[in-house]
XYZ file of C-alpha atoms in Angstrom:
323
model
C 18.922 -17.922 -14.846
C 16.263 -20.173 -13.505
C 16.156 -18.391 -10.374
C 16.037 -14.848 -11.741
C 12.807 -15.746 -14.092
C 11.353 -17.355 -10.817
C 11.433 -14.283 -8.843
C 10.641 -11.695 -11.398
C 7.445 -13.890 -12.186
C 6.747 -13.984 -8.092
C 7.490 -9.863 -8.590
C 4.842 -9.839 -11.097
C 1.833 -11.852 -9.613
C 2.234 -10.444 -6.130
C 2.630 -6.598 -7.853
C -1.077 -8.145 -9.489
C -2.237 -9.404 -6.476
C -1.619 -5.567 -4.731
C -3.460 -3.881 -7.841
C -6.504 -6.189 -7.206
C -6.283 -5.661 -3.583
C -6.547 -2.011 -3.634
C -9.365 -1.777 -5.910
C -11.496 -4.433 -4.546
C -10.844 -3.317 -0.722
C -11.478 0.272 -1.769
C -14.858 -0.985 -4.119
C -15.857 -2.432 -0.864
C -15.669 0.406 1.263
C -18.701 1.969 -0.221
C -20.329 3.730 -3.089
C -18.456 6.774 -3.888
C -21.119 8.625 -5.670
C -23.502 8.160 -2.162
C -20.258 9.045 -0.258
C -19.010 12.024 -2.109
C -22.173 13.511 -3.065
C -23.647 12.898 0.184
C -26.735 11.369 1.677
C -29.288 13.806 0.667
C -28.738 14.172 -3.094
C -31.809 13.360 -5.801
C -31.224 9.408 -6.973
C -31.092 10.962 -10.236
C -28.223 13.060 -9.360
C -25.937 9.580 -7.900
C -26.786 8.006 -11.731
C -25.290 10.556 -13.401
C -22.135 10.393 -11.511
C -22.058 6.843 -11.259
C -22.853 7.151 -15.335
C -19.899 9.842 -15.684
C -17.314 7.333 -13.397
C -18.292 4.257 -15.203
C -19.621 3.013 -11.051
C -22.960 1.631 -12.897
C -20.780 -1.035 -14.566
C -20.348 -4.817 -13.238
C -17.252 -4.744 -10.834
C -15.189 -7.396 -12.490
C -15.778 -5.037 -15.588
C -14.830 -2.294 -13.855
C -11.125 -3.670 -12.596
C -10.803 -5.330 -16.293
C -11.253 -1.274 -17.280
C -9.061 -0.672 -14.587
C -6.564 -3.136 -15.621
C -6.411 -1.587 -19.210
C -5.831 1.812 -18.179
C -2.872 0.892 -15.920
C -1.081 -0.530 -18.840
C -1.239 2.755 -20.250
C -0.009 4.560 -16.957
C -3.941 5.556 -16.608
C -4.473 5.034 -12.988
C -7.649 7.231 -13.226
C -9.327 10.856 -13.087
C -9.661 12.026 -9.115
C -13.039 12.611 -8.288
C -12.414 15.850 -6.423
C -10.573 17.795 -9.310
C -11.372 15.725 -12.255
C -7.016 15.583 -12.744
C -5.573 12.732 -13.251
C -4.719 10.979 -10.551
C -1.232 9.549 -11.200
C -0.001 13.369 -12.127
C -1.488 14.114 -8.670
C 0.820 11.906 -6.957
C 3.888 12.527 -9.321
C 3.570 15.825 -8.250
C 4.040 15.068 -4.703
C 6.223 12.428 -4.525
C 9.779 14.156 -4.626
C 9.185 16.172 -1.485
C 8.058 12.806 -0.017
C 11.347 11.165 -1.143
C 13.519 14.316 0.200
C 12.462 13.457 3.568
C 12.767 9.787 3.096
C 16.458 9.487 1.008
C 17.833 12.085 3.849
C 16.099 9.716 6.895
C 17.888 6.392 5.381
C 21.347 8.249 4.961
C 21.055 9.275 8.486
C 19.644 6.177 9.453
C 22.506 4.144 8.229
C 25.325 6.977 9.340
C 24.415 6.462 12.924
C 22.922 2.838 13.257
C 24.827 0.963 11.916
C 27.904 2.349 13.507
C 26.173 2.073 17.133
C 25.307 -1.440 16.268
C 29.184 -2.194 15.355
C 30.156 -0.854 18.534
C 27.637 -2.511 20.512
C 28.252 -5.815 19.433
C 32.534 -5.081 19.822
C 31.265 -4.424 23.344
C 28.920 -6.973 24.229
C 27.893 -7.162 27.941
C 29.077 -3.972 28.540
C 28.143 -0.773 29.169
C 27.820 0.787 25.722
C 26.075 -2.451 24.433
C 23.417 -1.878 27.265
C 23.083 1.661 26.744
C 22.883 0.891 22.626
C 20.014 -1.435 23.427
C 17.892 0.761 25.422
C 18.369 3.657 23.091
C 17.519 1.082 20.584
C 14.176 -0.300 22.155
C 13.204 3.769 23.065
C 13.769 4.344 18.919
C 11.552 1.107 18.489
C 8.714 2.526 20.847
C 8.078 5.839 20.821
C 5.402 6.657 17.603
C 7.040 9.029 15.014
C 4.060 11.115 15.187
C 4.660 11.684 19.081
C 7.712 12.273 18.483
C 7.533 15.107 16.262
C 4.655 16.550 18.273
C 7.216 16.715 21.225
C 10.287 18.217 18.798
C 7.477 20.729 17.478
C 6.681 21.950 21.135
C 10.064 22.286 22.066
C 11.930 23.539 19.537
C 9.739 25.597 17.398
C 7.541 26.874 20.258
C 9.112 27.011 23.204
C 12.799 27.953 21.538
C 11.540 29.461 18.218
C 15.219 28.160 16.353
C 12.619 26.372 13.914
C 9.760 26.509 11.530
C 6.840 24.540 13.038
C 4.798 23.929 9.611
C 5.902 23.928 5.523
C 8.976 24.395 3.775
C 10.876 27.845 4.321
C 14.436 26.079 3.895
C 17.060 23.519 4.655
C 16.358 24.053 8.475
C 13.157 22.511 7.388
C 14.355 19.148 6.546
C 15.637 18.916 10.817
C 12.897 18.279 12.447
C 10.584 15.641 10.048
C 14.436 13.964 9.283
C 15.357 13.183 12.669
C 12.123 12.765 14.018
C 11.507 9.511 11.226
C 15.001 8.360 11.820
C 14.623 7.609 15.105
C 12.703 4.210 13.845
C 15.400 3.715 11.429
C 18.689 4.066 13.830
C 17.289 1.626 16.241
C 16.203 -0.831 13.468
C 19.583 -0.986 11.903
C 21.786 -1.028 15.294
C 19.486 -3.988 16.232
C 20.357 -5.951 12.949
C 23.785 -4.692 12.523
C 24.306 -5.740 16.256
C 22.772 -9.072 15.784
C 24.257 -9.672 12.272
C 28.259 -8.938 13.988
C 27.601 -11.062 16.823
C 26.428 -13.902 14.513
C 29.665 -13.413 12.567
C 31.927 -12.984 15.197
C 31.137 -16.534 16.189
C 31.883 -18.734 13.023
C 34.823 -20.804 12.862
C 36.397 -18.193 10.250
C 36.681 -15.707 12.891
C 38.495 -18.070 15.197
C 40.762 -19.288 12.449
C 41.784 -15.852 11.602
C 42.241 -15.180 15.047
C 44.981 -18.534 15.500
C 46.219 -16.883 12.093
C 47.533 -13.427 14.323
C 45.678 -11.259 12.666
C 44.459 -8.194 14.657
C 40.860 -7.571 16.451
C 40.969 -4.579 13.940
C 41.636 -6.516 10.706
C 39.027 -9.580 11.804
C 36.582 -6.911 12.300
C 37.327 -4.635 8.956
C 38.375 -7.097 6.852
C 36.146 -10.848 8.320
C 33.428 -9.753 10.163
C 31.862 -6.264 8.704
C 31.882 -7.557 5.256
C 30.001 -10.408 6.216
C 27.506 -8.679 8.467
C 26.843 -6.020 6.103
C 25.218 -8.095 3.475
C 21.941 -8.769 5.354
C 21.267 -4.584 5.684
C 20.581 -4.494 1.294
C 17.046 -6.088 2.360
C 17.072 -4.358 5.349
C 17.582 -0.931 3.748
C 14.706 -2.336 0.678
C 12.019 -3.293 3.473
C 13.001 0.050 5.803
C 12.379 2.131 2.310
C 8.636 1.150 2.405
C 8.635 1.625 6.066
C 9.632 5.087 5.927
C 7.325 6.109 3.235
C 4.151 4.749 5.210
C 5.539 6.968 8.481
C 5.913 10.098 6.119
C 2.385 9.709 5.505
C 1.976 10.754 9.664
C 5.087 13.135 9.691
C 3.950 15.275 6.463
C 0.719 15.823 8.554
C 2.078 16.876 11.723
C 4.566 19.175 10.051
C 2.755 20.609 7.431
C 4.104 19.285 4.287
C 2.506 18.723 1.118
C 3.937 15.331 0.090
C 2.155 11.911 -1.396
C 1.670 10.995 2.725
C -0.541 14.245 2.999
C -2.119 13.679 -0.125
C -2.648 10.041 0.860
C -4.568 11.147 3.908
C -6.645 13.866 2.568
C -7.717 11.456 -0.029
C -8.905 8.809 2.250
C -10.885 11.480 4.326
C -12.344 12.656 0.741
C -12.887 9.278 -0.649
C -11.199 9.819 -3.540
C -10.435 6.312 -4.805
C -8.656 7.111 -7.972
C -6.067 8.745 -5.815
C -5.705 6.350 -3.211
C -5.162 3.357 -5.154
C -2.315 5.195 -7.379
C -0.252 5.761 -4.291
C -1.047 2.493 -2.684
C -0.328 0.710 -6.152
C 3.744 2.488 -6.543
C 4.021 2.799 -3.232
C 3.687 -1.066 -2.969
C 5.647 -1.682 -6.820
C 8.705 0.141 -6.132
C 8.750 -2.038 -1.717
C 8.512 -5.004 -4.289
C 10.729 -4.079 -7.034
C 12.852 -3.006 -4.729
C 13.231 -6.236 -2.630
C 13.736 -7.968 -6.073
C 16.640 -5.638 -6.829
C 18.290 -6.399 -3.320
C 17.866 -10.462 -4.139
C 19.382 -9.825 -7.368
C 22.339 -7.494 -5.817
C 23.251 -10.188 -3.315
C 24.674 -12.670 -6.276
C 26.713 -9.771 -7.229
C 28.042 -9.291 -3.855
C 28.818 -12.473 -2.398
C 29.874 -14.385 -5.087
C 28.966 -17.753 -2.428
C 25.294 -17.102 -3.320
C 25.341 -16.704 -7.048
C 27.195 -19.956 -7.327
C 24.970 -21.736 -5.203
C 22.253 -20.336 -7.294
C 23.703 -21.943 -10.060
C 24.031 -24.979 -8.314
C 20.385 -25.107 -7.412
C 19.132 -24.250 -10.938
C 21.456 -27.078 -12.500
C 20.471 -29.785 -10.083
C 16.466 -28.290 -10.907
C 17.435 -28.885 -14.535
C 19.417 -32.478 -13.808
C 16.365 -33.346 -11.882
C 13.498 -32.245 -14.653
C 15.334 -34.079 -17.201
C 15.312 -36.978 -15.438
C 11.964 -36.816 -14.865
C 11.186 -36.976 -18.358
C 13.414 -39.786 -19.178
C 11.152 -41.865 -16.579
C 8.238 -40.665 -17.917
């Protein structure tokens, strides 16, 4: 239990440390009211706005107001529409996370198969081949990418929509386009994961046992080198978003990553921080859900969990006693 309260306390401060981060980096960009309104406007003009967007308060004062308001799910009123800036992003976010659920499915349903195979054929041919394909998924930008899709199949072969939702043909191109990042990621770790459990004694034991190269890879290996890919899968998740930020532009759709940049452009803090702030809670909340999955798992790491927070206990008690 020890262990759990010690990582959903590290959850919380570093989920603090991201809310101060964002408002303090953004503060320090400069003055909204000079930026928005522009260069030229009366001084008397920049005091009322900094007077309307409480900007003519202390800055510590400011993120304590800040602070306050996210407790009550206030991240703020944009300073472009005068809405409130978490319904802004709300209102975006599911077409972001129909592009991103559909790139991890596809992600998974071809990477981590091509990293099985490569590492049942290491040295070979395929393995090679896998590894290339794996460092060209790794290298080419997204964005380039989907430029290069664009060009050729909704320009030069007209078969797709270039820009915006018309329909399911619509998910093709931004889908493939960020899974390319994704299938070489996980064929590189499922690859590496296999090849790290295909050497353990267990693997030789069941081998001097007769059991099949089928069975030791099914029922020994996969298992084992599966486990790894729930943080893989929690890290990839925030990895994805931050590309659809670059894909939604270049195709045209109006998810939190086009919002994201057209805020930034506009200066429009309020926004900016709300999708910085969830975007970087649910990456962390996420990665605390895949530690706490793993003890459900494998039951070899809950126990030694246990372990560790008894000994912790043995050891504090002790402590006292010399004390």
């Amino acid at each position: 239990m020890n262990w759990y309260v010690v990582r959903l306390g590290r959850a919380c401060i570093t989920i603090l440390l991201l809310i101060a981060f964002a408002f303090f980096a953004l503060a320090a960009s400069g003055d909204p009211a000079v930026i928005l309104l522009g260069p030229d406007t009366s001084q008397a003009a920049i005091d009322v706005f900094r007077e309307k967007w409480g900007l003519n308060l202390p800055l510590w004062q400011q993120f304590l107001i800040y602070l306050n308001g996210l407790l009550h799910l206030d991240f703020g009123l944009s300073y472009r529409s005068g809405e409130s800036a978490l319904r802004l992003v709300l209102d975006r976010i599911p077409l972001t996370l129909s592009l991103v659920f559909p790139t991890i499915l596809l992600s998974i349903a071809v990477g981590v198969p091509l990293g099985i195979v490569s590492a049942m054929h290491r040295g070979r041919f395929i393995d090679r081949f896998a590894i290339i394909l794996s460092v060209i998924g790794l290298a080419i930008p997204p964005f380039l990418l989907g430029v290069l899709a664009m060009y050729l199949f909704s320009v030069k072969l007209g078969w797709l929509a270039p820009i915006g939702y018309v329909d399911w043909t619509s998910y093709i191109m931004p889908v493939v386009t960020l899974s390319t990042v994704g299938i070489a990621t996980y064929a590189r770790f499922t690859r590496s994961a296999m090849v790290e459990v295909m050497a353990r004694p267990m693997i030789e034991t069941a081998r001097a046992s007769g059991f099949t190269e089928g069975i030791i890879h099914r029922v020994h290996a996969l298992p084992n080198a599966l486990l790894p890919l729930i943080t893989i899968t929690a890290l990839e998740f925030g990895n994805f978003v931050s590309y659809a930020a670059v894909i939604e532009n270049v195709f045209g759709w109006q998810g939190a990553g086009s919002l994201l940049v057209a805020s930034v452009s506009a200066r429009d803090f309020a926004v900016v921080q709300a999708i910085l702030i969830i975007t970087g809670a649910t990456m962390i909340v996420g990665n605390l859900l895949a530690d706490l999955s793993y003890g459900l798992i494998d039951p070899r790491i809950r126990d030694m969990r246990r372990l560790s927070s008894r000994r912790s206990s043995i050891w504090k008690s002790r402590k006292r006693e010399l004390i």
